Structure formats: structure tokens, C-alpha cells
CSV table of C-alpha atoms and ligand atoms in Angstrom, one decimal:
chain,number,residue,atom,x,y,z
W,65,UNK,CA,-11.2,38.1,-24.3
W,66,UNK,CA,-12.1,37.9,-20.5
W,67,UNK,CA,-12.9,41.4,-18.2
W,68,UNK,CA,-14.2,41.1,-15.0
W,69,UNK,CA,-16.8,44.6,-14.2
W,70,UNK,CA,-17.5,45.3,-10.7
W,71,UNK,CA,-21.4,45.4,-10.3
W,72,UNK,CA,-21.8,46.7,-6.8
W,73,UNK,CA,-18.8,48.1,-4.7
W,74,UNK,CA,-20.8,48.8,-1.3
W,75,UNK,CA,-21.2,47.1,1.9
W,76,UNK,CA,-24.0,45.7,3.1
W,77,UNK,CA,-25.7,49.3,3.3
W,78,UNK,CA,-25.8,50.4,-0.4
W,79,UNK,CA,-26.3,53.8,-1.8
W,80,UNK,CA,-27.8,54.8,-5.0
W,81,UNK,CA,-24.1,54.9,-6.3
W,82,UNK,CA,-22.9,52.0,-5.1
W,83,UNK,CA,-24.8,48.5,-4.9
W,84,UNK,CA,-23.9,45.7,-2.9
W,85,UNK,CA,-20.7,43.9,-3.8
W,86,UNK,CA,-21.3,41.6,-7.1
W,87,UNK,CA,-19.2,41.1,-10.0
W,88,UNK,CA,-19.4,39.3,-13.3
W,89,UNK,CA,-16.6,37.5,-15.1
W,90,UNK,CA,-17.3,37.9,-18.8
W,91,UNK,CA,-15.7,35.5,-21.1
W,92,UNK,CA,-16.5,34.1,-24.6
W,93,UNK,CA,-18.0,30.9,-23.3
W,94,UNK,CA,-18.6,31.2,-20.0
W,95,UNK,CA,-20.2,34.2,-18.0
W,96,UNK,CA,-19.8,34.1,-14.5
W,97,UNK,CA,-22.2,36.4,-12.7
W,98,UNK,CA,-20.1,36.3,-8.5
W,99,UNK,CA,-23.4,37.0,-6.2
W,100,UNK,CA,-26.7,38.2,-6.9
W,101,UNK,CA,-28.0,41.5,-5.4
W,102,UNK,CA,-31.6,43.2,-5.4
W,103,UNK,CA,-32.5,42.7,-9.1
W,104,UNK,CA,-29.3,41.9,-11.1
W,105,UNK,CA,-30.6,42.3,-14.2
W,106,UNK,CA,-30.4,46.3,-14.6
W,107,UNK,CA,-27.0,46.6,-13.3
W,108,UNK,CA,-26.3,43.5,-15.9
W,109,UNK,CA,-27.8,45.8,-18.8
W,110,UNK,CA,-26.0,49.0,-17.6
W,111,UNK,CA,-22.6,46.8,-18.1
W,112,UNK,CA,-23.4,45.7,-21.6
W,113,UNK,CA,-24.3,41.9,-20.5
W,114,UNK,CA,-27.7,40.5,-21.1
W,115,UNK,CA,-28.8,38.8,-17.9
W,116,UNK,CA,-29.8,35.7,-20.2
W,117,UNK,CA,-26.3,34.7,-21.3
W,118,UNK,CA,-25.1,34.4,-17.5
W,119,UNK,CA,-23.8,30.6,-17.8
W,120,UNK,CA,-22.8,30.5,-14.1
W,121,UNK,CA,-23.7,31.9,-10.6
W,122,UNK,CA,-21.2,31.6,-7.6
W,123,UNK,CA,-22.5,32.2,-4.4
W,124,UNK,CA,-19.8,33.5,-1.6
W,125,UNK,CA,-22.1,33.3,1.2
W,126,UNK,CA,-25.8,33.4,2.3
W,127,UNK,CA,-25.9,36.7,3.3
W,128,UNK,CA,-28.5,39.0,2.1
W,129,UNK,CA,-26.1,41.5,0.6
W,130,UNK,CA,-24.9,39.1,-1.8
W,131,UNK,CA,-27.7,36.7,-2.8
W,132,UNK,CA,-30.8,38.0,-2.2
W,133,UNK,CA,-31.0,38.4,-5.9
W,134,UNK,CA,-30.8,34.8,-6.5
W,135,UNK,CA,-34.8,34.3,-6.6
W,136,UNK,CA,-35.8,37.0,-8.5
W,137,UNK,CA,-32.6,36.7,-11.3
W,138,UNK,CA,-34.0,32.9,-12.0
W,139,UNK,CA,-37.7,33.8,-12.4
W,140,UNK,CA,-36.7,36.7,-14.7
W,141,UNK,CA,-34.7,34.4,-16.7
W,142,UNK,CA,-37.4,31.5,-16.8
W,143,UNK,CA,-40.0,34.5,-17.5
W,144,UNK,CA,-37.8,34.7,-20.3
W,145,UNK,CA,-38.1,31.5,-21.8
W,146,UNK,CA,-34.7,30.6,-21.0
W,147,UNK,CA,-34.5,26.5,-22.3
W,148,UNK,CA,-30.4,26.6,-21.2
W,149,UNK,CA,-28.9,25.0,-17.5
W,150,UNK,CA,-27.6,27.2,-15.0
W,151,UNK,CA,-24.9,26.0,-12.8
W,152,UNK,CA,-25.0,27.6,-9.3
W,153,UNK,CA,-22.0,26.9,-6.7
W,154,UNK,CA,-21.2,27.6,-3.1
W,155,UNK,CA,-20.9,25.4,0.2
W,156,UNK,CA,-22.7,23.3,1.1
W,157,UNK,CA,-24.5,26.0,3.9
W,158,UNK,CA,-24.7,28.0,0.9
W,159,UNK,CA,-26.4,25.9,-1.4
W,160,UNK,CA,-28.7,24.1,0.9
W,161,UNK,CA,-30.0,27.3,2.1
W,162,UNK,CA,-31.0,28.6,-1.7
W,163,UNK,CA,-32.9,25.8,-2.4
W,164,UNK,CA,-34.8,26.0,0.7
W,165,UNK,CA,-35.1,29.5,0.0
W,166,UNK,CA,-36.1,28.6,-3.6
W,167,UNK,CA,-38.8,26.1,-2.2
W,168,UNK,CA,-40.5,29.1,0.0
W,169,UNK,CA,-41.2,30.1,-3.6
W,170,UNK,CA,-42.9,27.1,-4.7
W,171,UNK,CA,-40.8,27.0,-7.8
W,172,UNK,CA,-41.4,23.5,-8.3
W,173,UNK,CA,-45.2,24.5,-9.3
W,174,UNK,CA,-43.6,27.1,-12.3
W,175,UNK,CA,-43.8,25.0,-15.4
W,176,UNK,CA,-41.2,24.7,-17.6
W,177,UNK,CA,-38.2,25.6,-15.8
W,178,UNK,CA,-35.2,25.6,-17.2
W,179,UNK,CA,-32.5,23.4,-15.7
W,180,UNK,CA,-31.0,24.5,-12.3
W,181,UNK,CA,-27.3,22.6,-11.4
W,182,UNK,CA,-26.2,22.9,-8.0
W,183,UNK,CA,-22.3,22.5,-7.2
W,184,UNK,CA,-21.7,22.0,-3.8
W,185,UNK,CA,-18.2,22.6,-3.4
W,186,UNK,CA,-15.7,21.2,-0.3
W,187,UNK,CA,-14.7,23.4,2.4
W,188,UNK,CA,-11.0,23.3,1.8
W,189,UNK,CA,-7.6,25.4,0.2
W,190,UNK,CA,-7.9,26.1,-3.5
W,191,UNK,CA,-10.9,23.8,-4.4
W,192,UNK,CA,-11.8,23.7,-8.4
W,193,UNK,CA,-14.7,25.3,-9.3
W,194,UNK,CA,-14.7,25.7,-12.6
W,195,UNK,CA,-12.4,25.3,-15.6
W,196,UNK,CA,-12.7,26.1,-19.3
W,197,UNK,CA,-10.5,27.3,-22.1
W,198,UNK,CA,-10.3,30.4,-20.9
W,199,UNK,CA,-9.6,30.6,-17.3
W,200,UNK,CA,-9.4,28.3,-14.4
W,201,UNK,CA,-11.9,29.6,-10.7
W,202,UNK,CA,-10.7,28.0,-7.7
W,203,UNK,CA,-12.2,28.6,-4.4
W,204,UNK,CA,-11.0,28.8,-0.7
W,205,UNK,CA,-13.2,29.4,3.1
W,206,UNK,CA,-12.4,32.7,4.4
W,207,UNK,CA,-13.1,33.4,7.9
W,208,UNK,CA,-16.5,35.4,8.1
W,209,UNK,CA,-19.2,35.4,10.3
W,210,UNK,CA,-21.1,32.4,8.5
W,211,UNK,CA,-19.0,29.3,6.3
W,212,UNK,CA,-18.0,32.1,3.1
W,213,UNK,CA,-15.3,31.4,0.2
W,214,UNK,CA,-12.8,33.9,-1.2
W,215,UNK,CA,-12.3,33.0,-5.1
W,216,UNK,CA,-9.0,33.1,-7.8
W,217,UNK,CA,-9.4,33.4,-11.2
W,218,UNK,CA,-6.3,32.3,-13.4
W,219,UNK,CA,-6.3,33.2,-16.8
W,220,UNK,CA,-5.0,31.0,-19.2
W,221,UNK,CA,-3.8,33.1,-22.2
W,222,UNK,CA,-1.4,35.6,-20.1
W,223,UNK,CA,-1.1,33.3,-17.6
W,224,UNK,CA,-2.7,36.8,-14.8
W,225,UNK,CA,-4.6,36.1,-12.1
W,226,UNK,CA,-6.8,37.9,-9.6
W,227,UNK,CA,-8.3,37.0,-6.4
W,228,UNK,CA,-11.4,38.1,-4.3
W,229,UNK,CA,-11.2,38.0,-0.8
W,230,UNK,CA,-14.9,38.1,-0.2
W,231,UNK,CA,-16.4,39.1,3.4
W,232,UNK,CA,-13.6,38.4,5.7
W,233,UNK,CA,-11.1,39.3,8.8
W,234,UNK,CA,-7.9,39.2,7.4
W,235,UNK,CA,-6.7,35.6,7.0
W,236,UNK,CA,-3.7,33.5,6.2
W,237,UNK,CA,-6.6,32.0,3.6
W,238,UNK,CA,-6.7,34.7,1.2
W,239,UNK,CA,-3.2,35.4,1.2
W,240,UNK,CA,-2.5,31.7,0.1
W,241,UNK,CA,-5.1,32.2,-2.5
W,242,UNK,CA,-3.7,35.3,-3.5
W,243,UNK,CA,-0.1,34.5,-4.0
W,244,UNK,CA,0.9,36.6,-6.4
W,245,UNK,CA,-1.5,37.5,-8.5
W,246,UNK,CA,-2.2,40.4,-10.3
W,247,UNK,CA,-4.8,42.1,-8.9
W,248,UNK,CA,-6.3,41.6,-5.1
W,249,UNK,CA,-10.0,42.6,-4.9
W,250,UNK,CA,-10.0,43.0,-0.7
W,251,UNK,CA,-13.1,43.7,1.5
W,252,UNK,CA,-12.6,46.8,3.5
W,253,UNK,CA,-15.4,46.9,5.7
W,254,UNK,CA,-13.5,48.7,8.6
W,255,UNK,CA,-12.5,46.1,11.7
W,256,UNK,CA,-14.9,44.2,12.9
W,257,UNK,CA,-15.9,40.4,13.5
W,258,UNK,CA,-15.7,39.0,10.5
W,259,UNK,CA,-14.6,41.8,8.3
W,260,UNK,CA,-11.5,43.6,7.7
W,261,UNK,CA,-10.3,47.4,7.8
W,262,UNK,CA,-8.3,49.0,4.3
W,263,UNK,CA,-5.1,49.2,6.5
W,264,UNK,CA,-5.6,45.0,7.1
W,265,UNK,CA,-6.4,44.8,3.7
W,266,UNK,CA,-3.0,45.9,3.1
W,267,UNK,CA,-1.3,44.2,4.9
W,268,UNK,CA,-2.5,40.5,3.5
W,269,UNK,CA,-1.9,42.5,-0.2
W,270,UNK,CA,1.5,42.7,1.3
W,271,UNK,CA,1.6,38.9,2.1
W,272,UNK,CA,0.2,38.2,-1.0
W,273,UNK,CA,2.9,39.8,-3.1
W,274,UNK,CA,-0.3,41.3,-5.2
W,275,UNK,CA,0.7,43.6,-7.8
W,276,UNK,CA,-2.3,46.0,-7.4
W,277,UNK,CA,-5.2,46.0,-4.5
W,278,UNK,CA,-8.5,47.1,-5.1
W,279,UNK,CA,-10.7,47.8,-2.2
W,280,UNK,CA,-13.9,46.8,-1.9
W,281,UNK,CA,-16.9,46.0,0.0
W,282,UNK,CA,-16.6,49.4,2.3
W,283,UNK,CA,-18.8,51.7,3.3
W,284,UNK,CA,-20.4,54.3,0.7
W,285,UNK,CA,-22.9,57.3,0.5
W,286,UNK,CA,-23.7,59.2,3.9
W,287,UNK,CA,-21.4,56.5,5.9
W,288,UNK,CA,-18.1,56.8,3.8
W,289,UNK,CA,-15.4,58.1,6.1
W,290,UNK,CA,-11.7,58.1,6.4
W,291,UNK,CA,-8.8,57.4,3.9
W,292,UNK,CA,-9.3,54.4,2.9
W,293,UNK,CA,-6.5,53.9,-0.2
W,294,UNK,CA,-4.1,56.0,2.3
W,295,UNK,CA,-4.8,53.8,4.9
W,296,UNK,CA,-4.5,50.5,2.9
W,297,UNK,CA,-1.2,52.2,1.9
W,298,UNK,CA,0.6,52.2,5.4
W,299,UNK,CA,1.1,48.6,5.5
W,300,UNK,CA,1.0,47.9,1.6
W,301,UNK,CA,3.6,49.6,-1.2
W,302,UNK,CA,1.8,48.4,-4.7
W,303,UNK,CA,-0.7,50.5,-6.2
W,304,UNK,CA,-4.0,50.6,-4.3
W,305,UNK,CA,-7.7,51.7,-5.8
W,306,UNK,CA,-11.3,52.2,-4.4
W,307,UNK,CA,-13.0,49.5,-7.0
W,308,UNK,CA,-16.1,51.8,-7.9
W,309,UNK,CA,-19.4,50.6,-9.8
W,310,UNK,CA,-19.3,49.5,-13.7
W,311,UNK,CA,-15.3,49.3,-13.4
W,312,UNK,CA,-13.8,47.1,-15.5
W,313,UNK,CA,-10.4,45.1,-15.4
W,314,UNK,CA,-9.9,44.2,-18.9
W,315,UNK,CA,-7.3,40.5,-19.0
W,316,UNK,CA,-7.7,39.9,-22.8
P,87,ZN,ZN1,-21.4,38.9,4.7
């Protein structure tokens, strides 16, 4: 059994219905919780998954909008009394910045704290990131406005496999990391530096050979405007969804 819910759908500017983009990877051994908004732990509940069990914690980038959760998820979880490690993984940027964020807290001075790994993964094409039994997480830079990785997720009892492009512009990147899988998750930010419009979004579906796109990552509440499955659809002929909060893709 393995389902991957959408947590936040949202860009940067959120709205009560929609929180920032995060998403957790729910599997029998291993639950990987991909960024960490606000105060993960409620939307965590409102999904069914107690924020304790999270085994894992990829961070795509050291923006706000996707890790400024980080701090306030571990001390909740040490608060706890949570004995088990954590593994945490992003670049090097990445990663080097939380702890430094992390020691602005002092948390060296809160006793007792459980065990924190940090994974420092390389800057290239399909890197490993994790593997278990279940499925195989491979990771590869995107091209956003700070180092960012785009992430696969390869099942290993159907053999499906979805990919995320994270924040980027539409990029040869996340096509390669994308060949053929089953599901795309795409930004859709609208075109900008560093981000990517629904119609791009398509087009690197396209490229992909995806079987479905999911949009993400755009912009909700008072700023939603335009078409954005119609427009993803000019360039793109597979099926093609708004990924909403609490949405589940089920790959058991
Ligand atoms: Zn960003």
C-alpha cells in the first residue's frame, strides 16, 4: 500500500483552502512527508497521518513556502517525546541553511532530542535518495530561482511512477525525470523567472510522455485566474487535473 495525498496545492500566497504546496508519501514502512509548511501537523491529522510516524522529510528548496515548517514540525515531535531518527534530505544549500536556521533556535540547549539525520544529496540527474521495499525516490536540480530538486517516485509492486516537478521554468530536467511515468505533478505558477505557466506545464507533460498531469503550485483564492487545465491542454493531449488539498493518488 503506498498513496501519495497532496497537503497544500497553493503558491506561495495561500488561501484558507489551499496551503502552500506539500505532500506526504504514505507507505507501510516509510512516510515521507515532501516540505514542511506553517504548522504541518494539522493538515497531517486532517489526512489521517499522525505527524509522529513521519520517517522522512525532503526538502525541495529553502524557500519559505515550502520549509518554514521545518522548525516548528521537529519541536512538536520532540515535545512529543519522539525517541525515533528523522532523516531530512535536500542540497547541500538546502540543508546547510536548516541547520543554521535550526541553531537560531538554540536547539542544541532542548534536552533530549531525538536523533536528526541530515542527507545532503549531489546536485546531479536522477540522484538516489531513498530506497525501500516499497518504492525507490530519486531526485534531480530544476532550474528555479535558488539550487531546487524535482523528485520521482517509482513504485516497486506495479512498477508506476510519478514525478514532481517542484518550483521551476520548464526544463529539459524534469522531463528526463519524468519519462514516462504515470502521473506528472507540474508547478503552474504562471510565466515567470523561475516558474512555469499551465500551458508550459504541458508542454514538458508532452515531453514526458506522462500519462496524466496534475497541476500544481498555482495561484488560489482571490488571485485564481484563467483556464488553467484548458490551457495546460493546448500543448498537452493526456488527461490534465487541478491537484486540490487532501487529494489522494492511491498506487497500492
Ligand atoms: Zn520557490
Amino acid at each position: 500500500m503506498a498513496k501519495l495525498i497532496i497537503l497544500g496545492s497553493s503558491n506561495a500566497v495561500s488561501s484558507s483552502d489551499s496551503e502552500n504546496t506539500h505532500m506526504i508519501l504514505v507507505g507501510e514502512e516509510r512516510i515521507v512527508l515532501v516540505d514542511c509548511v506553517n504548522n504541518p501537523v494539522h493538515r497531517l491529522a486532517q489526512a489521517g497521518v499522525d505527524f509522529m510516524d513521519v520517517t522522512d522529510l525532503i526538502l525541495t528548496h529553502f524557500h519559505p513556502d515550502h520549509v518554514s515548517g521545518v522548525p516548528l514540525l521537529l519541536m512538536d515531535m520532540w515535545l512529543r517525546g519522539r525517541k525515533s531518527l528523522i532523516n531530512i534530505y535536500g542540497l547541500h544549500y538546502t540543508v546547510d541553511r536548516m541547520e543554521q536556521l535550526m541553531g537560531m533556535y538554540s536547539w542544541e540547549n532542548w534536552p533530549d532530542f531525538f536523533p536528526v539525520a541530515f542527507h545532503r544529496l549531489p546536485a546531479i540527474e536522477k540522484s538516489l535518495l531513498l530506497d525501500c521495499e516499497e518504492f525507490k525516490i530519486v531526485s534531480s536540480p530544476v532550474r528555479h530561482l535558488i539550487p531546487t530538486i524535482g523528485l520521482r517516485f517509482d513504485f516497486r509492486m506495479n512498477n508506476k511512477a510519478l514525478a514532481y516537478s517542484c518550483d521551476t521554468e520548464p526544463c529539459v530536467e524534469v522531463a528526463r525525470l519524468a519519462d514516462g511515468v504515470n502521473v506528472l505533478i507540474h508547478e503552474a505558477s504562471g510565466a515567470a523567472l523561475g516558474h512555469s505557466s499551465a500551458g508550459q506545464a504541458g508542454q514538458i507533460a508532452a515531453q514526458a510522455e506522462a500519462g496524466k498531469l496534475l497541476l500544481i503550485h498555482y495561484p488560489t483564492g482571490e488571485y485564481t485566474n484563467g483556464n488553467l487545465i484548458a490551457e495546460a491542454r493546448q500543448n498537452y493531449q493526456g488527461e490534465v487535473s487541478l491537484a486540490t488539498d487532501f487529494m489522494t493518488i492511491d498506487f497500492s
